[in-house]
mmCIF file of C-alpha atoms and ligand atoms in Angstrom:
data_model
loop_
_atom_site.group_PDB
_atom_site.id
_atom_site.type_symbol
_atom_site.label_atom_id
_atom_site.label_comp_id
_atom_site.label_asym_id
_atom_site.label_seq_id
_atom_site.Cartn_x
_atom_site.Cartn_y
_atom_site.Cartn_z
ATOM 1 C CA UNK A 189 -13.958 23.203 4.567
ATOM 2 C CA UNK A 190 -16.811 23.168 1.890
ATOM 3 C CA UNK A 191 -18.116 21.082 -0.765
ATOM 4 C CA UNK A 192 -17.741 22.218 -4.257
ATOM 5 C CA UNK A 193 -20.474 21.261 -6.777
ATOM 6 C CA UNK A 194 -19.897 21.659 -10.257
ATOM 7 C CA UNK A 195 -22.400 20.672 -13.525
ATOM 8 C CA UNK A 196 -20.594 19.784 -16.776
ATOM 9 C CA UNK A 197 -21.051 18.709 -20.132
ATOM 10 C CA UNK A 198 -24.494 19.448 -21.992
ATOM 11 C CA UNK A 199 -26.730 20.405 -19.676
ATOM 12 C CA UNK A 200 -30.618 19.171 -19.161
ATOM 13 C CA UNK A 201 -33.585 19.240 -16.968
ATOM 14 C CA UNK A 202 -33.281 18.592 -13.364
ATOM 15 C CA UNK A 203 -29.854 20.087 -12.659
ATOM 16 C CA UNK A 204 -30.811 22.951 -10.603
ATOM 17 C CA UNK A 205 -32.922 19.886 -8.728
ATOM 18 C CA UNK A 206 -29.776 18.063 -7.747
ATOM 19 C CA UNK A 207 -27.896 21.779 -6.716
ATOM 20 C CA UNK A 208 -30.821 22.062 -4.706
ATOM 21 C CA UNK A 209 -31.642 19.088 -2.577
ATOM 22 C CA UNK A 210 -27.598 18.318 -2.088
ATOM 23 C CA UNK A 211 -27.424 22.188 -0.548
ATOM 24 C CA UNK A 212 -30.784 22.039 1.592
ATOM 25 C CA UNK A 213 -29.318 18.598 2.801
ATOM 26 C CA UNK A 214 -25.879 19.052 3.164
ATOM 27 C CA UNK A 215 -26.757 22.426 5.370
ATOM 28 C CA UNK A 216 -29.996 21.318 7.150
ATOM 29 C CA UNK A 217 -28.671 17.792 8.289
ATOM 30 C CA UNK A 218 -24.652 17.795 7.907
ATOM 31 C CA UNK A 219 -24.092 21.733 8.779
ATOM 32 C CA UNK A 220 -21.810 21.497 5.964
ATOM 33 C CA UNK A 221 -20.712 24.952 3.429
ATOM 34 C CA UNK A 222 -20.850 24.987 -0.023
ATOM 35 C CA UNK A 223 -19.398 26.423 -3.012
ATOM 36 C CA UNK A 224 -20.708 26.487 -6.807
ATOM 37 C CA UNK A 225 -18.128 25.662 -9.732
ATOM 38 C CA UNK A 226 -18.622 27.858 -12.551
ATOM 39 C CA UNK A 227 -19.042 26.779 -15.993
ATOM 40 C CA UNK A 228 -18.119 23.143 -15.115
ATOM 41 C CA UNK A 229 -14.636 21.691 -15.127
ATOM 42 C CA UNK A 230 -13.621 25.045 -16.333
ATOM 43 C CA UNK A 231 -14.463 26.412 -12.881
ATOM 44 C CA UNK A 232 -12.292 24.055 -10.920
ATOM 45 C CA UNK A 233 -9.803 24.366 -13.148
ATOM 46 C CA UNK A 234 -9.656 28.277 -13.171
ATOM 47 C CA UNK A 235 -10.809 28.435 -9.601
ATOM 48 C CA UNK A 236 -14.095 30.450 -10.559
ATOM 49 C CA UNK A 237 -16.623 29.907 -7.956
ATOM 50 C CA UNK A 238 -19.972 31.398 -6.658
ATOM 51 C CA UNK A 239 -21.502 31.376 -3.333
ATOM 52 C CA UNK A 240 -23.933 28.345 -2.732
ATOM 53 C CA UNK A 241 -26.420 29.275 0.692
ATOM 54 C CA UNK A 242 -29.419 28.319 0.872
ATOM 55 C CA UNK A 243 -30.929 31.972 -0.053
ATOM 56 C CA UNK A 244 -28.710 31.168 -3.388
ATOM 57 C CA UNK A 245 -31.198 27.983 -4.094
ATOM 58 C CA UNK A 246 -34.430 28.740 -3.678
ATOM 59 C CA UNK A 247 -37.433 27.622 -5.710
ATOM 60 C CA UNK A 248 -35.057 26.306 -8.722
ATOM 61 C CA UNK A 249 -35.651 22.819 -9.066
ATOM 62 C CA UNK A 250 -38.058 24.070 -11.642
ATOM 63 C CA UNK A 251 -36.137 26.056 -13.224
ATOM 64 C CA UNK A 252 -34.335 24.025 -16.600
ATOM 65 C CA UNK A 253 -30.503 24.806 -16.734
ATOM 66 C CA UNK A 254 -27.957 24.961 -14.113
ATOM 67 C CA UNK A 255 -27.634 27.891 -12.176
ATOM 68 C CA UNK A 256 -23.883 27.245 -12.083
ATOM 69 C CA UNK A 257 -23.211 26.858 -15.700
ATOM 70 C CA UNK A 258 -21.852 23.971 -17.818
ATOM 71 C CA UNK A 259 -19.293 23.182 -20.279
ATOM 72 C CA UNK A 260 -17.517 20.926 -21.972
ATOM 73 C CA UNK A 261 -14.285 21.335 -20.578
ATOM 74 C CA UNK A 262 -11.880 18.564 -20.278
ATOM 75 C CA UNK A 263 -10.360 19.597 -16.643
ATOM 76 C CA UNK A 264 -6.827 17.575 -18.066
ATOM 77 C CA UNK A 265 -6.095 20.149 -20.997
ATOM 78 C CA UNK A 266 -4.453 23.454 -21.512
ATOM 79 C CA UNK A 267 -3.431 24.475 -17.844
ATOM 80 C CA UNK A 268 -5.682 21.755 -16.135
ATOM 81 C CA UNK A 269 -4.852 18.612 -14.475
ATOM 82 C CA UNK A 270 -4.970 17.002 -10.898
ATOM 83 C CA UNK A 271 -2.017 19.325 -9.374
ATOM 84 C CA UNK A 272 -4.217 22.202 -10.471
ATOM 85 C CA UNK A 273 -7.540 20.878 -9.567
ATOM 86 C CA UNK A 274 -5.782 20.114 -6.139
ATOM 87 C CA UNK A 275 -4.068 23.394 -5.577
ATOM 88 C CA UNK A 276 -7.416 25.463 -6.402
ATOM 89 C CA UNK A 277 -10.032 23.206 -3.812
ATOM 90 C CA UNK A 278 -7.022 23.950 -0.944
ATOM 91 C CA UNK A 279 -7.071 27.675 -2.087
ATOM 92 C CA UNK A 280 -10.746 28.069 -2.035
ATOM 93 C CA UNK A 281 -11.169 25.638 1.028
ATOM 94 C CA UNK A 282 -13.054 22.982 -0.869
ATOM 95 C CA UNK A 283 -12.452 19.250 0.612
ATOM 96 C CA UNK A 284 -14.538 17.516 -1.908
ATOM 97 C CA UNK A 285 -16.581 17.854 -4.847
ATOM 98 C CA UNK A 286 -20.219 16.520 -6.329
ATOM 99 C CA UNK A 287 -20.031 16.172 -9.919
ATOM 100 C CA UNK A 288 -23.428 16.604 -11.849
ATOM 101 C CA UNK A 289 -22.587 15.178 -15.714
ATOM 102 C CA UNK A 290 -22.361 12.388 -18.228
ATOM 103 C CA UNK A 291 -20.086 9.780 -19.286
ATOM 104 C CA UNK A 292 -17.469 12.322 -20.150
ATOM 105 C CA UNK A 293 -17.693 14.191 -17.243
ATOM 106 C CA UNK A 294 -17.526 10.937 -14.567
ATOM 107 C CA UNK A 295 -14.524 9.783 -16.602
ATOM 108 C CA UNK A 296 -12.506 13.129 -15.723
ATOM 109 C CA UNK A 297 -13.863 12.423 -12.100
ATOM 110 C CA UNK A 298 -12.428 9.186 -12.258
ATOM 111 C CA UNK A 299 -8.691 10.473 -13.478
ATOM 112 C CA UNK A 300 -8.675 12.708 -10.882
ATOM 113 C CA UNK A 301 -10.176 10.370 -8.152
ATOM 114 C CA UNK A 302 -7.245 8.074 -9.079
ATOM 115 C CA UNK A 303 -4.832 11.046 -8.293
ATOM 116 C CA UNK A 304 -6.201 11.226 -4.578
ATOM 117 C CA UNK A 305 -8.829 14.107 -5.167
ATOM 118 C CA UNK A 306 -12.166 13.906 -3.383
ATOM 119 C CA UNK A 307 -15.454 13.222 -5.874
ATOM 120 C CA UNK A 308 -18.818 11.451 -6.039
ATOM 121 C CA UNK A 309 -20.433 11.808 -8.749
ATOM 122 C CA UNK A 310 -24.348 12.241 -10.211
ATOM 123 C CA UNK A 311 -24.999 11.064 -13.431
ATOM 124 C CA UNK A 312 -27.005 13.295 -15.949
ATOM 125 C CA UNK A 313 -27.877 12.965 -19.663
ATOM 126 C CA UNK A 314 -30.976 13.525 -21.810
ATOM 127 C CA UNK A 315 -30.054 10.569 -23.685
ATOM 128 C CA UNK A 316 -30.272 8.188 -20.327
ATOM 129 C CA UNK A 317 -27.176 5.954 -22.039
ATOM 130 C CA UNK A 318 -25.478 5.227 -18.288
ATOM 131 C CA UNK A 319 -25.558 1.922 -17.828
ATOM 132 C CA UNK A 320 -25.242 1.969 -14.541
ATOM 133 C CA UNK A 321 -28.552 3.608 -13.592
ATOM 134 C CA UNK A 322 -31.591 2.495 -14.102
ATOM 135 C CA UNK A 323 -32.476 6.101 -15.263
ATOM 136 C CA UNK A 324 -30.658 9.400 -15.455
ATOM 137 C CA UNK A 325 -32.804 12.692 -14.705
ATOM 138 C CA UNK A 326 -33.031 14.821 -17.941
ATOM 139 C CA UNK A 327 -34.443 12.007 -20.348
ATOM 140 C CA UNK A 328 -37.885 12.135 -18.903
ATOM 141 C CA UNK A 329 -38.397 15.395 -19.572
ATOM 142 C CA UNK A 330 -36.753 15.208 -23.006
ATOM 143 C CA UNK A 331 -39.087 12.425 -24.028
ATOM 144 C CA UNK A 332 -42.217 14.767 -23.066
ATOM 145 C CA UNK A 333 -40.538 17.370 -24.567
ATOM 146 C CA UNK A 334 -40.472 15.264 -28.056
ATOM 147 C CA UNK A 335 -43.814 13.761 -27.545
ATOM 148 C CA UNK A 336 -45.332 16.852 -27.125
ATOM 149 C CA UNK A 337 -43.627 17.854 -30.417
ATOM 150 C CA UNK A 338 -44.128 15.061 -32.229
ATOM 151 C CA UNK A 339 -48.427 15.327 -31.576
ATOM 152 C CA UNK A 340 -47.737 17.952 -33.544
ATOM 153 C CA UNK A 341 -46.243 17.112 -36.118
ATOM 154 C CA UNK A 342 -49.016 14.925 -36.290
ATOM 155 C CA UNK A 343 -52.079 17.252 -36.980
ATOM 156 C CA UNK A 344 -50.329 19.131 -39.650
ATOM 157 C CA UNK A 345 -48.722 15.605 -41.046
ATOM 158 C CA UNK A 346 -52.648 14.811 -41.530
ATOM 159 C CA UNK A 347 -53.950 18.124 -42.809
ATOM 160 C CA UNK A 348 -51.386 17.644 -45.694
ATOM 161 C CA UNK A 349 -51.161 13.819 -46.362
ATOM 162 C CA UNK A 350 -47.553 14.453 -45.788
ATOM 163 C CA UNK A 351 -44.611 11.834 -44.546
ATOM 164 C CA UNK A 352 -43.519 13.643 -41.263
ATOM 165 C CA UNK A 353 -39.589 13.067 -40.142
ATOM 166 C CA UNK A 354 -38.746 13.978 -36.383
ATOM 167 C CA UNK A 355 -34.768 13.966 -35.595
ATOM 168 C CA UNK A 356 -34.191 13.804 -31.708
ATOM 169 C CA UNK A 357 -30.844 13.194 -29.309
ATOM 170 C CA UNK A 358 -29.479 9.934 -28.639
ATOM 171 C CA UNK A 359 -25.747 9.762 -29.917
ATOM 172 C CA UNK A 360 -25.201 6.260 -29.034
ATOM 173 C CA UNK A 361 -28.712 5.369 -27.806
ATOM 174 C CA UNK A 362 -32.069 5.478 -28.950
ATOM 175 C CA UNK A 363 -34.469 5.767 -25.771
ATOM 176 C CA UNK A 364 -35.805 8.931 -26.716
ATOM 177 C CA UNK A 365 -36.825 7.813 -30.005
ATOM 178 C CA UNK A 366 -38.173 4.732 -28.759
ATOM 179 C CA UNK A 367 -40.165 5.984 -26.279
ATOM 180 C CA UNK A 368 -40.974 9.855 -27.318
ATOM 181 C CA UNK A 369 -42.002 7.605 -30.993
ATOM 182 C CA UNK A 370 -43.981 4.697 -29.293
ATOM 183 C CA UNK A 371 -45.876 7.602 -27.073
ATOM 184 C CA UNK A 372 -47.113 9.596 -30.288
ATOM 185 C CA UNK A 373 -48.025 6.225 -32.183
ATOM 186 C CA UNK A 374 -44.976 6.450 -34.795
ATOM 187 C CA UNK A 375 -44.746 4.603 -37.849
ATOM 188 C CA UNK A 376 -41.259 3.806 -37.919
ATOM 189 C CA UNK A 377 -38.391 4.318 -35.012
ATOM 190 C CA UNK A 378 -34.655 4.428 -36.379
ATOM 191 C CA UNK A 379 -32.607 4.421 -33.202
ATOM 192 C CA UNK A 380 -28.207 3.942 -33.482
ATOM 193 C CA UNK A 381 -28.343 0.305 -31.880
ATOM 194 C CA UNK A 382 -30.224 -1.049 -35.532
ATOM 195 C CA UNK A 383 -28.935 -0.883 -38.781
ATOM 196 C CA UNK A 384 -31.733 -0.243 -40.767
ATOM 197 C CA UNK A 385 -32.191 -0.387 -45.206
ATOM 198 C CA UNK A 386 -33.733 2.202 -47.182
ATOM 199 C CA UNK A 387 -36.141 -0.571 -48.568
ATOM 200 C CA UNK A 388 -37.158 -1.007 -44.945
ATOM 201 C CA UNK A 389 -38.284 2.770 -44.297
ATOM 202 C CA UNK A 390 -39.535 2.983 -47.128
ATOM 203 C CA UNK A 391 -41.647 0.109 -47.031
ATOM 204 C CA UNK A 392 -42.817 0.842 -43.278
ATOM 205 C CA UNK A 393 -44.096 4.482 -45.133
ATOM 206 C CA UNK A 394 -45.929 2.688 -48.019
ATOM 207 C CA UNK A 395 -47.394 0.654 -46.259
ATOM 208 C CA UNK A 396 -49.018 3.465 -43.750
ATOM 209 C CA UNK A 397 -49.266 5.826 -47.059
ATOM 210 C CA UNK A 398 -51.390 2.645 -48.683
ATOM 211 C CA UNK A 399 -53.838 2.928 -45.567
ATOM 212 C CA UNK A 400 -54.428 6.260 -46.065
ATOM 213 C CA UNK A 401 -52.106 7.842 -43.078
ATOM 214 C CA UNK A 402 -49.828 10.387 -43.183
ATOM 215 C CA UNK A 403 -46.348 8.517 -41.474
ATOM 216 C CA UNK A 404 -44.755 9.642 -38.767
ATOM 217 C CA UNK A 405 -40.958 8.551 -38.989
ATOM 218 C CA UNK A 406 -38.646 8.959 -35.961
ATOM 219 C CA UNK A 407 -35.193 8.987 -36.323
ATOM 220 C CA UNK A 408 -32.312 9.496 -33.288
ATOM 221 C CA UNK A 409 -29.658 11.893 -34.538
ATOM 222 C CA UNK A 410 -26.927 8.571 -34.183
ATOM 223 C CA UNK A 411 -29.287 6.275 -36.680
ATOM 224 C CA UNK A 412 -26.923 5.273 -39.287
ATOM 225 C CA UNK A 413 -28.448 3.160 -42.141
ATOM 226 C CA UNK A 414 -27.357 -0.279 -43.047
ATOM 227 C CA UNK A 415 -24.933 1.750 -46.245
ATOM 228 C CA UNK A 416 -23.184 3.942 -43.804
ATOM 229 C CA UNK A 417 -20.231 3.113 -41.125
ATOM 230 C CA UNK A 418 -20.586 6.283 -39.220
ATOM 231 C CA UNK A 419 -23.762 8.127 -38.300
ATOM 232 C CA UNK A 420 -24.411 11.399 -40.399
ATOM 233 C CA UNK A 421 -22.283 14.331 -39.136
ATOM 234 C CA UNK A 422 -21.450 17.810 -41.005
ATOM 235 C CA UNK A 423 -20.630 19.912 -37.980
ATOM 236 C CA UNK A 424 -17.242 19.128 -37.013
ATOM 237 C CA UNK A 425 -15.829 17.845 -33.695
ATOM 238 C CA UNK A 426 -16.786 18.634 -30.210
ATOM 239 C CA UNK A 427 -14.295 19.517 -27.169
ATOM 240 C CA UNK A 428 -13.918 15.491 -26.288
ATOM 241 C CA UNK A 429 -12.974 15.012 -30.063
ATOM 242 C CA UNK A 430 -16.632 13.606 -30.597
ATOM 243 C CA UNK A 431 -18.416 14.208 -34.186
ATOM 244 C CA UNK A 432 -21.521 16.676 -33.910
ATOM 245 C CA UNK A 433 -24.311 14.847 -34.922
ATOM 246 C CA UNK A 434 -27.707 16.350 -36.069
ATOM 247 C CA UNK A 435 -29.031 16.262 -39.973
ATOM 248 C CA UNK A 436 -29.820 12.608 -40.263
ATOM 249 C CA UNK A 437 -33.568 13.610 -40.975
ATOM 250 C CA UNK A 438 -33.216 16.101 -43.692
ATOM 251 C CA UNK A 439 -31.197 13.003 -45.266
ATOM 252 C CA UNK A 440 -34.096 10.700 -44.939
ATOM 253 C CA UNK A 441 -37.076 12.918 -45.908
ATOM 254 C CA UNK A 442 -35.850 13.665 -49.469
ATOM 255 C CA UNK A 443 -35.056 10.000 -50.095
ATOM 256 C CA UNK A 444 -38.325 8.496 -48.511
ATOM 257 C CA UNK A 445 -40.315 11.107 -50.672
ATOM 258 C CA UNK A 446 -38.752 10.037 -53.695
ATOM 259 C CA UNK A 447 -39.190 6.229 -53.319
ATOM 260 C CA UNK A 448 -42.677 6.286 -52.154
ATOM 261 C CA UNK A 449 -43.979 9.364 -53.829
ATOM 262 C CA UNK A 450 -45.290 11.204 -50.653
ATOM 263 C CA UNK A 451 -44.612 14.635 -49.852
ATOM 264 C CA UNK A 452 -42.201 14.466 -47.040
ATOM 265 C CA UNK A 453 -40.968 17.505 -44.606
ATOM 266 C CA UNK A 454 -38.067 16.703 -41.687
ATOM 267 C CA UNK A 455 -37.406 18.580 -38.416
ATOM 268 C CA UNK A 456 -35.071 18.438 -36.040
ATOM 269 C CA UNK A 457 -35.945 18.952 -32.693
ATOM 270 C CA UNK A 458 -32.153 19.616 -31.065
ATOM 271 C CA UNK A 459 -31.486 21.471 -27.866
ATOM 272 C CA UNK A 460 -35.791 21.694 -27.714
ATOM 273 C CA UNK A 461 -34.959 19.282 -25.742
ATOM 274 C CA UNK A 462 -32.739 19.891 -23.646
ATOM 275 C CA UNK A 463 -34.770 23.025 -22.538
ATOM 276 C CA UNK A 464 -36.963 24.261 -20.063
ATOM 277 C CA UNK A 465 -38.932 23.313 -17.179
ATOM 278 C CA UNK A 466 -38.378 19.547 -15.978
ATOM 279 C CA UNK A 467 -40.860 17.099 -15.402
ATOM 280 C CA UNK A 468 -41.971 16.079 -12.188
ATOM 281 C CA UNK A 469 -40.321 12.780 -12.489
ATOM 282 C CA UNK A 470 -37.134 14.354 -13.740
ATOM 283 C CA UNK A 471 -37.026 16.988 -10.293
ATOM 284 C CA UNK A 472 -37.897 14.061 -7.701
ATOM 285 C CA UNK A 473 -35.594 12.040 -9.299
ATOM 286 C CA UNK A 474 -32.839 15.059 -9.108
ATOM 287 C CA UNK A 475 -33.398 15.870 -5.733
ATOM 288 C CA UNK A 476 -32.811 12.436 -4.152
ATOM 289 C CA UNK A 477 -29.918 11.868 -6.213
ATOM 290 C CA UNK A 478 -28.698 15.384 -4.685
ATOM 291 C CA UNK A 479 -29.272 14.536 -1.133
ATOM 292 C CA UNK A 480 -27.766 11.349 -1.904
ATOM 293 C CA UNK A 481 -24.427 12.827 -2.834
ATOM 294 C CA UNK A 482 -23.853 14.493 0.188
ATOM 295 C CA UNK A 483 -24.870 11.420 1.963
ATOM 296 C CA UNK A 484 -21.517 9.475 -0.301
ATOM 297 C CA UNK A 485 -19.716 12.894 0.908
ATOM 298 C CA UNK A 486 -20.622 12.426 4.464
ATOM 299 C CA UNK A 487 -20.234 8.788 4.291
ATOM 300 C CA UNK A 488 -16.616 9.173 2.189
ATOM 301 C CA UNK A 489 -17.609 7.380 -1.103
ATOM 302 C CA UNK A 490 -15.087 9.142 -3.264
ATOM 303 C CA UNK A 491 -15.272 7.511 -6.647
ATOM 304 C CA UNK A 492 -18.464 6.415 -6.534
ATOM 305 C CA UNK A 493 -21.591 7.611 -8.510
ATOM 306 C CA UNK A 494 -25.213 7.797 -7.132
ATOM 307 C CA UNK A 495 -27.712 5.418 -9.169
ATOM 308 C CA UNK A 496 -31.330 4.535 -9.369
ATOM 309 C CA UNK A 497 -32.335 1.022 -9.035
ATOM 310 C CA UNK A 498 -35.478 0.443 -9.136
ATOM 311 C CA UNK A 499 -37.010 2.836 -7.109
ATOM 312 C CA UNK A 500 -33.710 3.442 -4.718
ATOM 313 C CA UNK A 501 -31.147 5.468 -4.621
ATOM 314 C CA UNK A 502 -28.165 3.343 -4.254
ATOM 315 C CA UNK A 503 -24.113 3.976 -5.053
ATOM 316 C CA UNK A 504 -21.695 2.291 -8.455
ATOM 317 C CA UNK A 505 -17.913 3.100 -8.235
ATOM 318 C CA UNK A 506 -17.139 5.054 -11.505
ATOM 319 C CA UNK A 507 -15.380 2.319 -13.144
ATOM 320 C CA UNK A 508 -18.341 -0.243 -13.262
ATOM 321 C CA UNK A 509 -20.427 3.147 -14.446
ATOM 322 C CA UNK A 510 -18.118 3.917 -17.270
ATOM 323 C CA UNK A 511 -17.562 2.259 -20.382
ATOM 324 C CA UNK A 512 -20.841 0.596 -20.934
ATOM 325 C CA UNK A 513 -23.525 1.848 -22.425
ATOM 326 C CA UNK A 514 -27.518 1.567 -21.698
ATOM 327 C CA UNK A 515 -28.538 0.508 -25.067
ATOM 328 C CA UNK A 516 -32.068 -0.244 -25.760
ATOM 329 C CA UNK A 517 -32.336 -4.038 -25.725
ATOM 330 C CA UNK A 518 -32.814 -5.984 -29.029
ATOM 331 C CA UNK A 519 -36.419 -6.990 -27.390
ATOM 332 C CA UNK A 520 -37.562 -3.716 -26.459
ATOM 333 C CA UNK A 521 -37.178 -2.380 -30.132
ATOM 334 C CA UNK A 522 -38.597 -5.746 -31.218
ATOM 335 C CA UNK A 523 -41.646 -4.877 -29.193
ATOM 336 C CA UNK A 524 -42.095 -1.239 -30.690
ATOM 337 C CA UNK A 525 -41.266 -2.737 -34.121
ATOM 338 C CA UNK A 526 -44.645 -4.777 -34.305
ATOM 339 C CA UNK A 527 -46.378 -1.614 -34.291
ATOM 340 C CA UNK A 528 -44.294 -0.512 -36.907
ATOM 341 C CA UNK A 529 -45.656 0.343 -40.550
HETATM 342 O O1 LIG B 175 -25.069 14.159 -24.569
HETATM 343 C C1 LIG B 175 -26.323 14.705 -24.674
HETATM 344 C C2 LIG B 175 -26.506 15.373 -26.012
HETATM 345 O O2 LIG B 175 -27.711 16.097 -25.955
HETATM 346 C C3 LIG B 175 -26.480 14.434 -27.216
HETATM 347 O O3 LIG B 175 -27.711 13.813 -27.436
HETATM 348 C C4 LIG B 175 -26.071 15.364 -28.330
HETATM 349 O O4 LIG B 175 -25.407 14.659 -29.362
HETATM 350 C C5 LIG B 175 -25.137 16.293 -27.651
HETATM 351 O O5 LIG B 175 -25.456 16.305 -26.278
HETATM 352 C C6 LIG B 175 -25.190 17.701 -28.198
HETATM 353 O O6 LIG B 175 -24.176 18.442 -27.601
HETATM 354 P P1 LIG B 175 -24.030 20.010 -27.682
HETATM 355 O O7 LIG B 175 -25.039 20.617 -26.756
HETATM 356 O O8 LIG B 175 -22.635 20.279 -27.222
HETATM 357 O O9 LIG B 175 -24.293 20.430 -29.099
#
């Protein structure tokens, strides 16, 4: 029998990391087989799999993406569900599965753990909003990724005297604007856990525009100002039913130039960064929580998720890891906020 491994929901950084060091693991010190899921829950569901040796892994913890695929499949729709999911592993020979993904992905590993299946799980998301784990890999190379982007913003925001807006991820959460916006010296940080005025921005921009700076305003694509119940969204629903977010900066930058009078340009940085080569952090980080999965495998943890705490790798059962969210505490933003205008 073989382990299946399967990566769903966006993808980031670090996923090939995780494929790698659970397969170099699981074969060097367990002897175990392994199988790849294609495309996600899709894969399990449709029984689509590719080989998973250890020729099949080499050198790609650098490599950004998943070698297997993602989606956003939900494996209970259409012809899904656990009698499937169950059927295909016996057909295919698969006794368990690791399952690389984010809080939608761990809660389809939890419905189908309930219904006797096999899974431990790895969490992943750029936006690091498992509360559960200290961090999740992805979101250190996502913050680079927007730090790197946002220096540049910089220079041309100062050649021009301009207002510079910078849109990055965080549905629910704002780490990567907090910390992508505190490493390139931002002016303001608008992140979803804070409700935040118009009169506030704007006055945060005046104030640097009065100094003789050219602002740079961060904004998380789930900011929703203190007028709006629902953060900005123009793109419809996703497969979980979730609104697409994105666009929340080309709202701002119009308004901010009016009010204060300074030439303002917005850009979203997107699925930037989600892409390319992970950090270092993000592939040591990927690779232990790999090896640690097999070690729940080999040690029969089904249900459980691997988690970093502090600097160890240690094990949550899905149900404490679900349903809460890593939000950036009031003080944290408190502490960015001095720096603020
Ligand atoms: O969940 C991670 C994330 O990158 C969010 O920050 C963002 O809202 C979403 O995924 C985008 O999803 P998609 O790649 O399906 O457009």
């Amino acid at each position: 029998m073989s382990i299946g491994i399967l990566t769903s929901g966006g993808d980031c950084p670090g996923l090939n990391a995780v494929i790698r060091g659970a397969v170099l693991k699981g074969t060097q010190i367990y002897n175990q087989e392994f199988v790849g899921f294609r495309g996600g829950w899709r894969g399990v569901v449709e029984g689509d799999v590719m080989p998973l040796e250890r020729k099949d892994i080499q050198g790609i913890s650098k490599q950004g993406g998943t070698i297997l695929g993602t989606s956003r499949t939900n494996p209970f729709e259409g012809d899904g569900g656990a009698d499937r999911v169950r059927d295909n592993m016996a057909r295919l020979g698969v006794d368990s599965l690791i399952a690389i993904g984010g809080e939608g992905t761990l809660a389809a590993a939890k419905r189908l753990t309930d219904a006797g299946i096999k899974i431990v799980g790895v969490p992943k998301t750029v936006d690091n909003d498992l509360s559960a784990t200290d961090y999740t890999f992805g979101f250190d190379t996502a913050v680079q990724i927007a730090t790197d982007a946002m220096d540049r913003l910089r220079t041309t925001g100062d050649s021009h005297g301009r207002c510079m807006v910078a849109e990055v991820m965080g549905r629910h959460v704002g780490w990567i604007a907090l910390h992508s916006g505190m490493a390139a010296g931002a002016h303001v940080i608008l992140i979803p856990e804070q409700k935040t005025s118009l009169d506030q921005i704007c006055a945060w921009v005046q104030s640097v525009k009065d100094r003789g700076r050219a602002p740079l305003v961060v904004v998380a694509e789930g900011f929703h100002l203190d007028s709006m119940d629902d953060p900005h969204s123009e793109r419809g629903l996703d497969a979980f039913g979730r609104p697409r977010l994105g666009g929340i900066g080309e709202i701002l930058a119009p308004i901010i130039e009016e009010r204060t009078g300074l030439e303002t340009r917005a850009t979203t940085l997107g699925h930037i960064q989600r892409g390319g080569t992970p950090s270092s952090y993000d592939r040591v980080l990927a690779t232990r929580y790999g090896m640690a999965a097999v070690d729940s495998v080999m040690h029969q943890r089904w249900g459980r998720m691997v988690s970093l705490s502090g600097t160890t790798i240690t094990h949550v059962a899905f149900e404490d890891a679900l349903g809460k969210l890593n939000t950036v505490p009031q003080a944290r933003y408190d502490e960015a906020a001095i720096l603020f205008g």
